[in-house]
């Protein structure tokens, strides 16, 4: 909150109780706006794109024993605190054997 740095915030929606569990993970990459004189409302689109590419390449489609990640979409939003963030929406699936 009120950070002037680049930040990553992760959150997940609750998982269901089915044997094939699904949820959505949100990966939010915050980047301070550009400082163009007195205008600090412009997103740093270049840096947002760089970080989105790095994160998406790591989680685009990952398969492991009993789980899978898949990037659904990414969207840029203003956060109202002097920065913009890209939300990478990731679908997570896991097999519940308990």
Short mmCIF file of N, CA and C in Angstrom, two decimals:
data_model
loop_
_atom_site.label_atom_id
_atom_site.label_comp_id
_atom_site.label_asym_id
_atom_site.label_seq_id
_atom_site.Cartn_x
_atom_site.Cartn_y
_atom_site.Cartn_z
N UNK A 1 0.84 -1.17 0.00
CA UNK A 1 0.00 0.00 0.00
C UNK A 1 0.89 1.24 0.00
N UNK A 2 0.60 2.16 -0.89
CA UNK A 2 1.34 3.41 -1.04
C UNK A 2 2.82 3.20 -1.34
N UNK A 3 3.17 2.11 -1.97
CA UNK A 3 4.56 1.84 -2.32
C UNK A 3 4.95 2.66 -3.54
N UNK A 4 6.17 3.10 -3.58
CA UNK A 4 6.71 3.80 -4.73
C UNK A 4 7.64 2.89 -5.54
N UNK A 5 7.56 1.59 -5.28
CA UNK A 5 8.41 0.60 -5.94
C UNK A 5 7.56 -0.31 -6.82
N UNK A 6 8.24 -1.16 -7.55
CA UNK A 6 7.54 -2.21 -8.28
C UNK A 6 7.19 -3.30 -7.27
N UNK A 7 5.97 -3.77 -7.32
CA UNK A 7 5.51 -4.78 -6.37
C UNK A 7 4.73 -5.87 -7.07
N UNK A 8 4.73 -7.05 -6.47
CA UNK A 8 3.92 -8.17 -6.92
C UNK A 8 2.97 -8.54 -5.79
N UNK A 9 1.68 -8.61 -6.10
CA UNK A 9 0.68 -9.02 -5.11
C UNK A 9 -0.05 -10.23 -5.68
N UNK A 10 -0.10 -11.31 -4.89
CA UNK A 10 -0.77 -12.54 -5.31
C UNK A 10 -1.99 -12.77 -4.44
N UNK A 11 -3.07 -13.23 -5.06
CA UNK A 11 -4.23 -13.68 -4.27
C UNK A 11 -4.93 -14.77 -5.05
N UNK A 12 -5.68 -15.57 -4.33
CA UNK A 12 -6.38 -16.70 -4.95
C UNK A 12 -7.81 -16.73 -4.46
N UNK A 13 -8.70 -17.08 -5.36
CA UNK A 13 -10.08 -17.31 -4.97
C UNK A 13 -10.16 -18.67 -4.28
N UNK A 14 -11.17 -18.89 -3.46
CA UNK A 14 -11.28 -20.19 -2.77
C UNK A 14 -11.41 -21.34 -3.77
N UNK A 15 -10.85 -22.48 -3.42
CA UNK A 15 -10.96 -23.67 -4.27
C UNK A 15 -12.27 -24.38 -3.96
N UNK A 16 -12.77 -25.12 -4.95
CA UNK A 16 -13.98 -25.91 -4.72
C UNK A 16 -13.62 -27.20 -3.99
N UNK A 17 -14.62 -28.00 -3.69
CA UNK A 17 -14.38 -29.24 -2.93
C UNK A 17 -14.45 -30.49 -3.80
N UNK A 18 -14.47 -30.30 -5.08
CA UNK A 18 -14.56 -31.44 -6.00
C UNK A 18 -13.23 -32.17 -6.06
N UNK A 19 -13.27 -33.38 -6.66
CA UNK A 19 -12.02 -34.11 -6.85
C UNK A 19 -11.09 -33.35 -7.78
N UNK A 20 -11.65 -32.78 -8.88
CA UNK A 20 -10.87 -31.90 -9.75
C UNK A 20 -11.12 -30.48 -9.24
N UNK A 21 -10.16 -29.94 -8.52
CA UNK A 21 -10.30 -28.62 -7.93
C UNK A 21 -9.85 -27.55 -8.91
N UNK A 22 -10.57 -26.44 -8.90
CA UNK A 22 -10.25 -25.31 -9.76
C UNK A 22 -10.33 -24.03 -8.96
N UNK A 23 -9.46 -23.11 -9.31
CA UNK A 23 -9.53 -21.77 -8.74
C UNK A 23 -8.86 -20.80 -9.70
N UNK A 24 -8.97 -19.53 -9.38
CA UNK A 24 -8.31 -18.49 -10.15
C UNK A 24 -7.31 -17.80 -9.24
N UNK A 25 -6.09 -17.66 -9.74
CA UNK A 25 -5.04 -16.92 -9.05
C UNK A 25 -4.89 -15.58 -9.75
N UNK A 26 -4.74 -14.52 -9.00
CA UNK A 26 -4.49 -13.20 -9.55
C UNK A 26 -3.06 -12.81 -9.23
N UNK A 27 -2.29 -12.54 -10.26
CA UNK A 27 -0.92 -12.05 -10.11
C UNK A 27 -0.96 -10.59 -10.55
N UNK A 28 -0.79 -9.67 -9.59
CA UNK A 28 -0.84 -8.24 -9.88
C UNK A 28 0.56 -7.66 -9.80
N UNK A 29 1.01 -7.10 -10.92
CA UNK A 29 2.35 -6.51 -11.02
C UNK A 29 2.21 -4.99 -11.03
N UNK A 30 2.58 -4.34 -9.95
CA UNK A 30 2.44 -2.89 -9.80
C UNK A 30 3.72 -2.19 -10.24
N UNK A 31 3.57 -1.13 -11.03
CA UNK A 31 4.70 -0.34 -11.51
C UNK A 31 4.36 1.14 -11.35
N UNK A 32 5.25 1.92 -10.71
CA UNK A 32 4.99 3.36 -10.57
C UNK A 32 4.81 4.03 -11.93
N UNK A 33 3.95 5.04 -11.95
CA UNK A 33 3.74 5.80 -13.18
C UNK A 33 5.00 6.57 -13.56
N UNK A 34 5.07 6.95 -14.83
CA UNK A 34 6.16 7.79 -15.31
C UNK A 34 6.02 9.19 -14.73
N UNK A 35 7.13 9.85 -14.50
CA UNK A 35 7.12 11.24 -14.03
C UNK A 35 7.52 12.13 -15.20
N UNK A 36 6.52 12.76 -15.82
CA UNK A 36 6.74 13.62 -16.97
C UNK A 36 6.45 15.06 -16.55
N UNK A 37 7.45 15.70 -15.97
CA UNK A 37 7.24 17.03 -15.43
C UNK A 37 6.33 16.93 -14.21
N UNK A 38 5.19 17.60 -14.28
CA UNK A 38 4.23 17.53 -13.17
C UNK A 38 3.18 16.46 -13.39
N UNK A 39 3.18 15.81 -14.55
CA UNK A 39 2.20 14.77 -14.87
C UNK A 39 2.73 13.41 -14.40
N UNK A 40 2.07 12.84 -13.42
CA UNK A 40 2.46 11.51 -12.93
C UNK A 40 1.33 10.51 -13.13
N UNK A 41 0.52 10.74 -14.16
CA UNK A 41 -0.64 9.86 -14.41
C UNK A 41 -0.39 8.84 -15.52
N UNK A 42 0.75 8.95 -16.19
CA UNK A 42 1.01 8.08 -17.33
C UNK A 42 1.61 6.75 -16.90
N UNK A 43 1.00 5.63 -17.33
CA UNK A 43 1.57 4.32 -16.97
C UNK A 43 2.92 4.11 -17.66
N UNK A 44 3.77 3.36 -17.01
CA UNK A 44 5.04 2.97 -17.60
C UNK A 44 4.78 1.70 -18.42
N UNK A 45 4.20 1.90 -19.60
CA UNK A 45 3.74 0.78 -20.44
C UNK A 45 4.88 -0.16 -20.81
N UNK A 46 6.05 0.38 -21.06
CA UNK A 46 7.18 -0.47 -21.44
C UNK A 46 7.54 -1.43 -20.31
N UNK A 47 7.63 -0.91 -19.08
CA UNK A 47 7.99 -1.77 -17.95
C UNK A 47 6.88 -2.75 -17.61
N UNK A 48 5.63 -2.32 -17.70
CA UNK A 48 4.50 -3.23 -17.48
C UNK A 48 4.55 -4.39 -18.46
N UNK A 49 4.86 -4.08 -19.72
CA UNK A 49 4.94 -5.13 -20.73
C UNK A 49 6.10 -6.08 -20.45
N UNK A 50 7.26 -5.53 -20.06
CA UNK A 50 8.42 -6.37 -19.74
C UNK A 50 8.09 -7.36 -18.62
N UNK A 51 7.50 -6.84 -17.54
CA UNK A 51 7.18 -7.71 -16.40
C UNK A 51 6.10 -8.72 -16.75
N UNK A 52 5.13 -8.31 -17.57
CA UNK A 52 4.08 -9.24 -18.00
C UNK A 52 4.67 -10.38 -18.81
N UNK A 53 5.60 -10.06 -19.69
CA UNK A 53 6.25 -11.10 -20.50
C UNK A 53 7.02 -12.08 -19.62
N UNK A 54 7.77 -11.55 -18.66
CA UNK A 54 8.55 -12.42 -17.76
C UNK A 54 7.62 -13.34 -16.98
N UNK A 55 6.59 -12.77 -16.36
CA UNK A 55 5.67 -13.58 -15.55
C UNK A 55 4.90 -14.58 -16.40
N UNK A 56 4.40 -14.13 -17.54
CA UNK A 56 3.61 -15.02 -18.40
C UNK A 56 4.44 -16.18 -18.93
N UNK A 57 5.71 -15.91 -19.26
CA UNK A 57 6.58 -16.99 -19.73
C UNK A 57 6.79 -18.05 -18.65
N UNK A 58 6.79 -17.63 -17.39
CA UNK A 58 6.99 -18.57 -16.29
C UNK A 58 5.76 -19.41 -16.00
N UNK A 59 4.57 -18.84 -16.25
CA UNK A 59 3.33 -19.54 -15.85
C UNK A 59 2.35 -19.75 -16.99
N UNK A 60 2.77 -19.51 -18.24
CA UNK A 60 1.85 -19.62 -19.39
C UNK A 60 1.07 -20.92 -19.36
N UNK A 61 1.78 -22.01 -19.28
CA UNK A 61 1.12 -23.31 -19.15
C UNK A 61 2.10 -24.25 -18.47
N UNK A 62 1.81 -24.58 -17.23
CA UNK A 62 2.69 -25.42 -16.43
C UNK A 62 1.91 -26.66 -16.01
N UNK A 63 2.51 -27.82 -16.26
CA UNK A 63 1.91 -29.09 -15.85
C UNK A 63 2.84 -29.75 -14.84
N UNK A 64 2.27 -30.26 -13.78
CA UNK A 64 3.04 -30.99 -12.78
C UNK A 64 2.24 -32.19 -12.33
N UNK A 65 2.80 -32.98 -11.44
CA UNK A 65 2.08 -34.17 -10.96
C UNK A 65 0.84 -33.76 -10.16
N UNK A 66 -0.31 -33.84 -10.78
CA UNK A 66 -1.56 -33.55 -10.10
C UNK A 66 -2.00 -32.10 -10.15
N UNK A 67 -1.31 -31.23 -10.91
CA UNK A 67 -1.74 -29.83 -11.00
C UNK A 67 -1.40 -29.23 -12.36
N UNK A 68 -2.03 -28.10 -12.64
CA UNK A 68 -1.80 -27.40 -13.90
C UNK A 68 -2.12 -25.91 -13.73
N UNK A 69 -1.28 -25.03 -14.28
CA UNK A 69 -1.51 -23.59 -14.33
C UNK A 69 -1.72 -23.20 -15.78
N UNK A 70 -2.61 -22.24 -16.03
CA UNK A 70 -2.83 -21.76 -17.38
C UNK A 70 -3.22 -20.28 -17.32
N UNK A 71 -2.48 -19.42 -18.02
CA UNK A 71 -2.80 -18.00 -18.06
C UNK A 71 -4.06 -17.79 -18.89
N UNK A 72 -5.06 -17.14 -18.31
CA UNK A 72 -6.30 -16.85 -19.03
C UNK A 72 -6.24 -15.51 -19.74
N UNK A 73 -5.75 -14.48 -19.04
CA UNK A 73 -5.70 -13.14 -19.64
C UNK A 73 -4.82 -12.23 -18.81
N UNK A 74 -4.44 -11.09 -19.39
CA UNK A 74 -3.77 -10.05 -18.64
C UNK A 74 -4.34 -8.70 -19.06
N UNK A 75 -4.53 -7.83 -18.07
CA UNK A 75 -5.16 -6.53 -18.28
C UNK A 75 -4.49 -5.49 -17.40
N UNK A 76 -4.30 -4.27 -17.93
CA UNK A 76 -3.69 -3.18 -17.17
C UNK A 76 -4.78 -2.31 -16.56
N UNK A 77 -4.58 -1.95 -15.27
CA UNK A 77 -5.52 -1.10 -14.54
C UNK A 77 -4.76 0.00 -13.80
N UNK A 78 -5.36 1.20 -13.63
CA UNK A 78 -4.78 2.18 -12.71
C UNK A 78 -5.12 1.76 -11.29
N UNK A 79 -4.21 2.02 -10.34
CA UNK A 79 -4.53 1.64 -8.96
C UNK A 79 -4.93 2.82 -8.09
N UNK A 80 -4.90 4.03 -8.66
CA UNK A 80 -5.33 5.20 -7.92
C UNK A 80 -4.32 5.71 -6.92
N UNK A 81 -3.15 5.11 -6.87
CA UNK A 81 -2.13 5.52 -5.89
C UNK A 81 -0.82 5.88 -6.59
N UNK A 82 -0.90 6.40 -7.81
CA UNK A 82 0.31 6.81 -8.51
C UNK A 82 1.01 5.71 -9.28
N UNK A 83 0.31 4.63 -9.53
CA UNK A 83 0.89 3.56 -10.34
C UNK A 83 -0.22 2.84 -11.10
N UNK A 84 0.20 1.99 -12.01
CA UNK A 84 -0.70 1.10 -12.72
C UNK A 84 -0.25 -0.33 -12.42
N UNK A 85 -1.14 -1.27 -12.63
CA UNK A 85 -0.74 -2.66 -12.45
C UNK A 85 -1.36 -3.50 -13.55
N UNK A 86 -0.68 -4.58 -13.85
CA UNK A 86 -1.23 -5.56 -14.78
C UNK A 86 -1.71 -6.73 -13.93
N UNK A 87 -2.95 -7.13 -14.19
CA UNK A 87 -3.53 -8.30 -13.53
C UNK A 87 -3.40 -9.47 -14.48
N UNK A 88 -2.66 -10.48 -14.06
CA UNK A 88 -2.56 -11.72 -14.84
C UNK A 88 -3.46 -12.73 -14.16
N UNK A 89 -4.50 -13.13 -14.87
CA UNK A 89 -5.47 -14.08 -14.33
C UNK A 89 -5.03 -15.48 -14.73
N UNK A 90 -4.80 -16.32 -13.72
CA UNK A 90 -4.26 -17.66 -13.94
C UNK A 90 -5.26 -18.68 -13.43
N UNK A 91 -5.60 -19.64 -14.27
CA UNK A 91 -6.45 -20.75 -13.83
C UNK A 91 -5.54 -21.83 -13.25
N UNK A 92 -5.94 -22.33 -12.09
CA UNK A 92 -5.19 -23.40 -11.43
C UNK A 92 -6.12 -24.59 -11.24
N UNK A 93 -5.64 -25.75 -11.62
CA UNK A 93 -6.40 -26.98 -11.45
C UNK A 93 -5.52 -27.98 -10.69
N UNK A 94 -6.15 -28.72 -9.78
CA UNK A 94 -5.43 -29.73 -9.02
C UNK A 94 -6.35 -30.92 -8.77
N UNK A 95 -5.76 -32.08 -8.62
CA UNK A 95 -6.53 -33.27 -8.30
C UNK A 95 -6.47 -33.48 -6.80
N UNK A 96 -7.64 -33.58 -6.18
CA UNK A 96 -7.75 -33.82 -4.74
C UNK A 96 -7.96 -35.31 -4.52
N UNK A 97 -6.98 -35.98 -3.98
CA UNK A 97 -7.05 -37.42 -3.76
C UNK A 97 -7.43 -37.77 -2.32
N UNK A 98 -7.73 -36.76 -1.51
CA UNK A 98 -8.13 -37.02 -0.10
C UNK A 98 -9.60 -37.22 0.03
#
